Amino acid sequence: MRAELIDGKAIAADVRADVARDVAALRERGVVAGLVVVLVGDDVASATYVGAKEKASREAGMSGGTVRLPAATTQAELLRLVEELNGDAAVHGILVQMPLPAHIDPDTVIRHIRPDKDVDGFHPENVGKLLIGHTDGFVSCTPAGVIELLVRSGVETRGAEAVVVGRSNIVGKPMAALLLQARPGGDATVTVCHSRTRDLHMHTRRADILIVAAGRAEMITGDMIKPGAVVIDVGMNSVPDPTRAKGSRLCGDVHFASAVEVASRITPVPGGVGPMTIAMLLRNTVRAAERTVS
Ligand code: GUN
């Protein structure tokens, strides 16, 4: 079997077109959806991600932009900025890019963001709403994007054996919660594996839907995948490659060359889950703005 590719770029473009329509409709009602991204320090990867978020929000017709702060910014200064943004009616979504410099506690910052502006879905109130199944919160963008990929690709999650590899707060845990919801894109039987899981392959080989977000380059090989499974690779790793001019290449947490021979459908890296994260951020932001008027 050679797997069909799930085209995250194309599906993200569809979501972004829907969002742009919603932003335009809201503008007719006198509200301009606004997203502010906060970047502290000069981490190169973070700067790239933030640039992409800013560009995408502008293209969707949103206002806002990026606040860039030096690495020496104190936690108190950052919290003051968050409070200012919390009180600014033109700002519907606030995103503080992670990771933060080591002297700033990310949980304290996340707890300071108003839950109804927390378009990252990281605030404990939004995480709690997700677990309970309330739909008036915000869901972390990457796992929400994975569900959107599955639904828009016609993958049946109901009754499926879904195995998530990775238990981070940003991806693994909310991913499992979403797959458990009693609604389309959910209703799966969910197993969560992590770095302490014994006999990982015994779990992954049972998966009809295998979602890998472990942060380890190419750790899932074709022999760990059930023939015909749908494989979603959330990983984004840079590995040395002397054959490339840059000396490195991007790869996922799945060993693509062997997995593509076993799976029925698979997301590529790049061009799979990555573009969906930004699309879902835009969707959360327009929802945040809509909730201020309805
Ligand atoms: N760093 C990497 N991914 C993310 C994300 O989705 N949100 C934030 N705030 N920081 C990140």
Tab-separated table of C-alpha atoms and ligand atoms in Angstrom:
chain	number	residue	atom	x	y	z
A	1	MET	CA	0.000	0.000	0.000
A	2	ARG	CA	1.222	3.479	-0.693
A	3	ALA	CA	-0.541	6.074	1.430
A	4	GLU	CA	-2.443	9.027	0.038
A	5	LEU	CA	-1.129	12.375	1.313
A	6	ILE	CA	-3.357	14.553	3.491
A	7	ASP	CA	-2.703	18.041	2.116
A	8	GLY	CA	-2.626	20.310	5.147
A	9	LYS	CA	-1.709	23.326	3.065
A	10	ALA	CA	-4.828	23.015	0.915
A	11	ILE	CA	-7.138	22.295	3.867
A	12	ALA	CA	-5.642	25.205	5.826
A	13	ALA	CA	-6.269	27.476	2.818
A	14	ASP	CA	-9.961	26.428	2.884
A	15	VAL	CA	-10.211	27.181	6.627
A	16	ARG	CA	-8.474	30.530	6.134
A	17	ALA	CA	-10.895	31.436	3.323
A	18	ASP	CA	-13.829	30.638	5.665
A	19	VAL	CA	-12.225	32.799	8.370
A	20	ALA	CA	-11.666	35.700	5.956
A	21	ARG	CA	-15.384	35.589	5.074
A	22	ASP	CA	-16.314	35.629	8.767
A	23	VAL	CA	-13.936	38.546	9.399
A	24	ALA	CA	-15.505	40.491	6.518
A	25	ALA	CA	-19.040	39.772	7.820
A	26	LEU	CA	-18.036	41.017	11.259
A	27	ARG	CA	-16.521	44.161	9.752
A	28	GLU	CA	-19.940	44.908	8.194
A	29	ARG	CA	-21.251	44.922	11.756
A	30	GLY	CA	-18.582	47.427	12.770
A	31	VAL	CA	-16.160	45.046	14.495
A	32	VAL	CA	-12.623	44.451	13.218
A	33	ALA	CA	-11.247	41.202	14.626
A	34	GLY	CA	-7.918	41.956	16.328
A	35	LEU	CA	-5.061	39.612	17.222
A	36	VAL	CA	-1.938	40.647	19.120
A	37	VAL	CA	1.032	38.291	19.246
A	38	VAL	CA	3.701	38.911	21.890
A	39	LEU	CA	7.251	37.745	21.260
A	40	VAL	CA	9.825	38.002	24.052
A	41	GLY	CA	13.478	37.548	23.119
A	42	ASP	CA	15.114	36.621	19.858
A	43	ASP	CA	14.648	32.888	19.403
A	44	VAL	CA	14.986	32.433	15.641
A	45	ALA	CA	12.333	29.702	15.261
A	46	SER	CA	9.828	31.675	17.372
A	47	ALA	CA	10.441	34.810	15.291
A	48	THR	CA	9.655	32.815	12.131
A	49	TYR	CA	6.429	31.365	13.586
A	50	VAL	CA	5.329	34.777	14.854
A	51	GLY	CA	6.022	36.380	11.467
A	52	ALA	CA	3.819	33.749	9.818
A	53	LYS	CA	0.997	34.345	12.334
A	54	GLU	CA	1.134	38.112	11.799
A	55	LYS	CA	1.090	37.747	8.002
A	56	ALA	CA	-1.809	35.282	8.089
A	57	SER	CA	-3.899	37.482	10.384
A	58	ARG	CA	-3.331	40.475	8.117
A	59	GLU	CA	-4.318	38.416	5.061
A	60	ALA	CA	-7.534	37.378	6.853
A	61	GLY	CA	-8.416	41.070	7.284
A	62	MET	CA	-7.654	41.281	11.000
A	63	SER	CA	-6.118	44.203	12.873
A	64	GLY	CA	-3.372	43.975	15.476
A	65	GLY	CA	0.210	42.885	15.002
A	66	THR	CA	3.214	41.757	16.958
A	67	VAL	CA	4.678	43.291	20.117
A	68	ARG	CA	8.388	42.409	20.200
A	69	LEU	CA	10.046	42.677	23.612
A	70	PRO	CA	13.720	42.212	24.526
A	71	ALA	CA	14.880	38.971	26.193
A	72	ALA	CA	15.612	40.953	29.373
A	73	THR	CA	11.934	41.914	29.797
A	74	THR	CA	10.865	41.128	33.357
A	75	GLN	CA	7.882	38.954	34.192
A	76	ALA	CA	6.202	41.974	35.804
A	77	GLU	CA	6.625	44.010	32.596
A	78	LEU	CA	5.156	41.192	30.508
A	79	LEU	CA	2.205	40.800	32.887
A	80	ARG	CA	1.566	44.574	32.674
A	81	LEU	CA	1.436	44.311	28.874
A	82	VAL	CA	-0.974	41.352	29.091
A	83	GLU	CA	-3.219	43.351	31.435
A	84	GLU	CA	-3.184	46.284	29.010
A	85	LEU	CA	-4.177	43.963	26.138
A	86	ASN	CA	-6.835	42.321	28.343
A	87	GLY	CA	-8.434	45.754	28.743
A	88	ASP	CA	-8.165	46.836	25.094
A	89	ALA	CA	-11.542	46.359	23.371
A	90	ALA	CA	-9.875	46.334	19.922
A	91	VAL	CA	-7.889	43.225	20.880
A	92	HIS	CA	-9.957	40.037	20.720
A	93	GLY	CA	-7.124	37.527	20.764
A	94	ILE	CA	-3.829	37.513	22.706
A	95	LEU	CA	-1.048	35.029	22.011
A	96	VAL	CA	2.205	35.035	23.970
A	97	GLN	CA	4.672	32.974	21.970
A	98	MET	CA	6.320	30.089	23.822
A	99	PRO	CA	8.963	29.294	24.897
A	100	LEU	CA	9.566	32.330	27.087
A	101	PRO	CA	12.997	33.235	28.506
A	102	ALA	CA	13.862	31.064	31.526
A	103	HIS	CA	13.264	33.861	34.091
A	104	ILE	CA	9.569	34.096	33.124
A	105	ASP	CA	7.082	31.466	34.343
A	106	PRO	CA	4.849	30.501	31.390
A	107	ASP	CA	1.976	29.285	33.607
A	108	THR	CA	1.789	32.636	35.405
A	109	VAL	CA	1.641	34.453	32.076
A	110	ILE	CA	-1.010	32.091	30.654
A	111	ARG	CA	-3.167	32.535	33.770
A	112	HIS	CA	-3.025	36.321	33.306
A	113	ILE	CA	-4.536	36.224	29.824
A	114	ARG	CA	-8.299	36.735	29.924
A	115	PRO	CA	-9.811	33.320	29.089
A	116	ASP	CA	-12.129	34.895	26.505
A	117	LYS	CA	-9.056	36.327	24.703
A	118	ASP	CA	-6.914	33.197	25.127
A	119	VAL	CA	-6.983	32.130	21.460
A	120	ASP	CA	-4.167	29.638	22.168
A	121	GLY	CA	-6.559	27.708	24.425
A	122	PHE	CA	-3.866	27.351	27.093
A	123	HIS	CA	-5.683	28.974	30.066
A	124	PRO	CA	-6.857	26.428	32.686
A	125	GLU	CA	-10.452	27.626	32.195
A	126	ASN	CA	-10.318	26.758	28.491
A	127	VAL	CA	-8.558	23.444	29.157
A	128	GLY	CA	-11.264	22.583	31.689
A	129	LYS	CA	-14.062	23.470	29.260
A	130	LEU	CA	-12.502	21.188	26.663
A	131	LEU	CA	-12.361	18.274	29.090
A	132	ILE	CA	-15.971	18.758	30.153
A	133	GLY	CA	-17.086	19.090	26.540
A	134	HIS	CA	-18.266	22.702	26.703
A	135	THR	CA	-17.875	24.357	23.319
A	136	ASP	CA	-17.744	28.006	24.418
A	137	GLY	CA	-14.013	27.925	25.263
A	138	PHE	CA	-10.965	27.882	23.008
A	139	VAL	CA	-9.102	24.735	22.010
A	140	SER	CA	-5.345	24.587	21.497
A	141	CYS	CA	-4.730	25.251	17.800
A	142	THR	CA	-2.581	22.266	16.785
A	143	PRO	CA	-4.884	19.507	18.098
A	144	ALA	CA	-7.927	21.431	16.833
A	145	GLY	CA	-6.190	21.542	13.442
A	146	VAL	CA	-5.623	17.778	13.499
A	147	ILE	CA	-9.347	17.174	14.096
A	148	GLU	CA	-10.162	19.556	11.239
A	149	LEU	CA	-7.781	17.628	8.963
A	150	LEU	CA	-9.442	14.323	9.883
A	151	VAL	CA	-12.986	15.647	9.460
A	152	ARG	CA	-12.314	17.463	6.176
A	153	SER	CA	-10.488	14.379	4.823
A	154	GLY	CA	-13.501	12.187	5.612
A	155	VAL	CA	-11.669	10.044	8.192
A	156	GLU	CA	-14.215	8.304	10.461
A	157	THR	CA	-13.147	8.753	14.069
A	158	ARG	CA	-16.302	7.256	15.614
A	159	GLY	CA	-15.438	3.915	17.213
A	160	ALA	CA	-11.886	4.050	15.824
A	161	GLU	CA	-8.840	3.031	17.839
A	162	ALA	CA	-6.946	6.326	18.114
A	163	VAL	CA	-3.454	6.287	19.584
A	164	VAL	CA	-1.747	9.551	20.534
A	165	VAL	CA	2.015	9.469	21.099
A	166	GLY	CA	2.971	12.424	23.323
A	167	ARG	CA	1.347	13.931	26.422
A	168	SER	CA	2.201	17.632	26.237
A	169	ASN	CA	-0.294	20.218	27.472
A	170	ILE	CA	-0.256	21.905	24.053
A	171	VAL	CA	-0.838	18.847	21.847
A	172	GLY	CA	-1.045	15.358	23.390
A	173	LYS	CA	-3.493	15.958	26.238
A	174	PRO	CA	-5.949	18.213	24.347
A	175	MET	CA	-5.649	15.870	21.342
A	176	ALA	CA	-6.845	12.958	23.468
A	177	ALA	CA	-9.667	15.071	24.939
A	178	LEU	CA	-10.878	16.093	21.473
A	179	LEU	CA	-10.856	12.524	20.158
A	180	LEU	CA	-12.985	11.534	23.177
A	181	GLN	CA	-15.702	14.164	22.637
A	182	ALA	CA	-19.161	12.839	21.838
A	183	ARG	CA	-19.417	14.586	18.464
A	184	PRO	CA	-18.099	14.457	14.872
A	185	GLY	CA	-14.302	14.235	14.924
A	186	GLY	CA	-14.560	12.470	18.300
A	187	ASP	CA	-16.165	9.285	19.603
A	188	ALA	CA	-12.848	7.439	19.313
A	189	THR	CA	-11.358	4.916	21.733
A	190	VAL	CA	-8.244	6.758	22.844
A	191	THR	CA	-4.859	5.557	24.086
A	192	VAL	CA	-2.161	8.058	25.080
A	193	CYS	CA	1.471	6.876	24.958
A	194	HIS	CA	4.520	8.740	26.227
A	195	SER	CA	8.217	8.412	26.989
A	196	ARG	CA	7.547	5.922	29.813
A	197	THR	CA	5.194	3.688	27.813
A	198	ARG	CA	6.353	0.068	27.678
A	199	ASP	CA	6.270	-1.717	24.316
A	200	LEU	CA	5.222	1.384	22.381
A	201	HIS	CA	4.905	-0.570	19.130
A	202	MET	CA	2.229	-2.830	20.696
A	203	HIS	CA	0.040	0.259	21.086
A	204	THR	CA	0.874	2.018	17.834
A	205	ARG	CA	0.213	-1.164	15.831
A	206	ARG	CA	-3.366	-1.251	17.140
A	207	ALA	CA	-4.125	2.261	15.909
A	208	ASP	CA	-6.615	2.948	13.140
A	209	ILE	CA	-5.625	6.589	13.632
A	210	LEU	CA	-2.098	7.260	14.862
A	211	ILE	CA	-1.227	10.800	15.948
A	212	VAL	CA	2.408	11.430	16.798
A	213	ALA	CA	3.460	14.492	18.791
A	214	ALA	CA	6.463	13.284	20.737
A	215	GLY	CA	9.161	15.695	19.517
A	216	ARG	CA	11.559	12.910	18.484
A	217	ALA	CA	12.690	12.823	14.881
A	218	GLU	CA	11.439	9.821	12.865
A	219	MET	CA	10.754	7.685	15.968
A	220	ILE	CA	7.720	5.925	14.440
A	221	THR	CA	8.765	3.574	11.652
A	222	GLY	CA	6.602	1.656	9.189
A	223	ASP	CA	6.827	-1.592	11.184
A	224	MET	CA	5.103	0.188	14.109
A	225	ILE	CA	2.050	1.066	11.994
A	226	LYS	CA	-1.034	-1.059	11.288
A	227	PRO	CA	-1.555	-1.558	7.538
A	228	GLY	CA	-4.172	0.925	6.341
A	229	ALA	CA	-3.895	3.256	9.348
A	230	VAL	CA	-4.276	7.022	9.066
A	231	VAL	CA	-1.065	8.644	10.314
A	232	ILE	CA	-0.917	12.251	11.500
A	233	ASP	CA	2.595	13.574	12.120
A	234	VAL	CA	2.687	16.624	14.391
A	235	GLY	CA	6.495	16.603	14.661
A	236	MET	CA	8.741	19.296	13.245
A	237	ASN	CA	12.412	18.508	13.703
A	238	SER	CA	15.568	19.772	12.069
A	239	VAL	CA	18.128	16.985	11.555
A	240	PRO	CA	21.655	17.161	10.124
A	241	ASP	CA	21.823	16.330	6.403
A	242	PRO	CA	25.173	16.886	4.668
A	243	THR	CA	23.528	16.352	1.243
A	244	ARG	CA	21.578	19.612	1.647
A	245	ALA	CA	23.082	23.052	1.025
A	246	LYS	CA	21.805	24.145	4.472
A	247	GLY	CA	23.369	21.092	6.110
A	248	SER	CA	20.011	20.115	7.620
A	249	ARG	CA	16.498	19.058	6.673
A	250	LEU	CA	13.062	19.181	8.295
A	251	CYS	CA	11.388	15.953	9.296
A	252	GLY	CA	8.519	14.775	11.457
A	253	ASP	CA	8.271	12.298	14.316
A	254	VAL	CA	7.299	9.644	11.754
A	255	HIS	CA	9.823	7.969	9.452
A	256	PHE	CA	7.975	8.986	6.310
A	257	ALA	CA	9.634	6.680	3.751
A	258	SER	CA	8.705	3.496	5.623
A	259	ALA	CA	5.349	4.752	6.973
A	260	VAL	CA	4.045	5.794	3.553
A	261	GLU	CA	4.314	2.162	2.403
A	262	VAL	CA	2.029	0.924	5.214
A	263	ALA	CA	-0.497	3.669	6.004
A	264	SER	CA	-3.604	4.460	3.946
A	265	ARG	CA	-3.255	8.201	4.521
A	266	ILE	CA	-0.467	10.280	5.991
A	267	THR	CA	0.408	13.936	6.570
A	268	PRO	CA	3.716	15.167	5.123
A	269	VAL	CA	6.216	17.345	7.020
A	270	PRO	CA	6.257	20.158	6.123
A	271	GLY	CA	2.811	20.830	4.626
A	272	GLY	CA	0.677	18.644	6.906
A	273	VAL	CA	-0.306	19.729	10.403
A	274	GLY	CA	1.856	22.906	10.483
A	275	PRO	CA	-0.340	25.116	8.261
A	276	MET	CA	-3.432	24.046	10.230
A	277	THR	CA	-2.105	25.525	13.487
A	278	ILE	CA	-2.166	29.045	12.072
A	279	ALA	CA	-5.531	28.503	10.390
A	280	MET	CA	-7.086	27.439	13.713
A	281	LEU	CA	-5.513	30.421	15.505
A	282	LEU	CA	-7.281	32.699	13.033
A	283	ARG	CA	-10.524	30.800	13.541
A	284	ASN	CA	-10.265	31.120	17.331
A	285	THR	CA	-9.615	34.851	16.956
A	286	VAL	CA	-12.641	35.507	14.751
A	287	ARG	CA	-14.773	33.446	17.185
A	288	ALA	CA	-13.454	35.600	20.062
A	289	ALA	CA	-14.453	38.732	18.158
A	290	GLU	CA	-17.895	37.311	17.254
A	291	ARG	CA	-18.588	36.554	20.904
A	292	THR	CA	-18.190	40.245	21.761
A	293	VAL	CA	-21.199	41.119	19.593
A	294	SER	CA	-23.537	38.149	19.907
B	1	GUN	N1	5.160	27.856	20.492
B	1	GUN	C1	5.049	26.796	19.641
B	1	GUN	N2	3.755	26.581	19.313
B	1	GUN	C2	3.031	27.515	19.965
B	1	GUN	C3	1.643	27.804	20.012
B	1	GUN	O1	0.785	27.141	19.407
B	1	GUN	N3	1.293	28.878	20.800
B	1	GUN	C4	2.212	29.611	21.494
B	1	GUN	N4	1.774	30.613	22.239
B	1	GUN	N5	3.512	29.357	21.468
B	1	GUN	C5	3.911	28.318	20.705
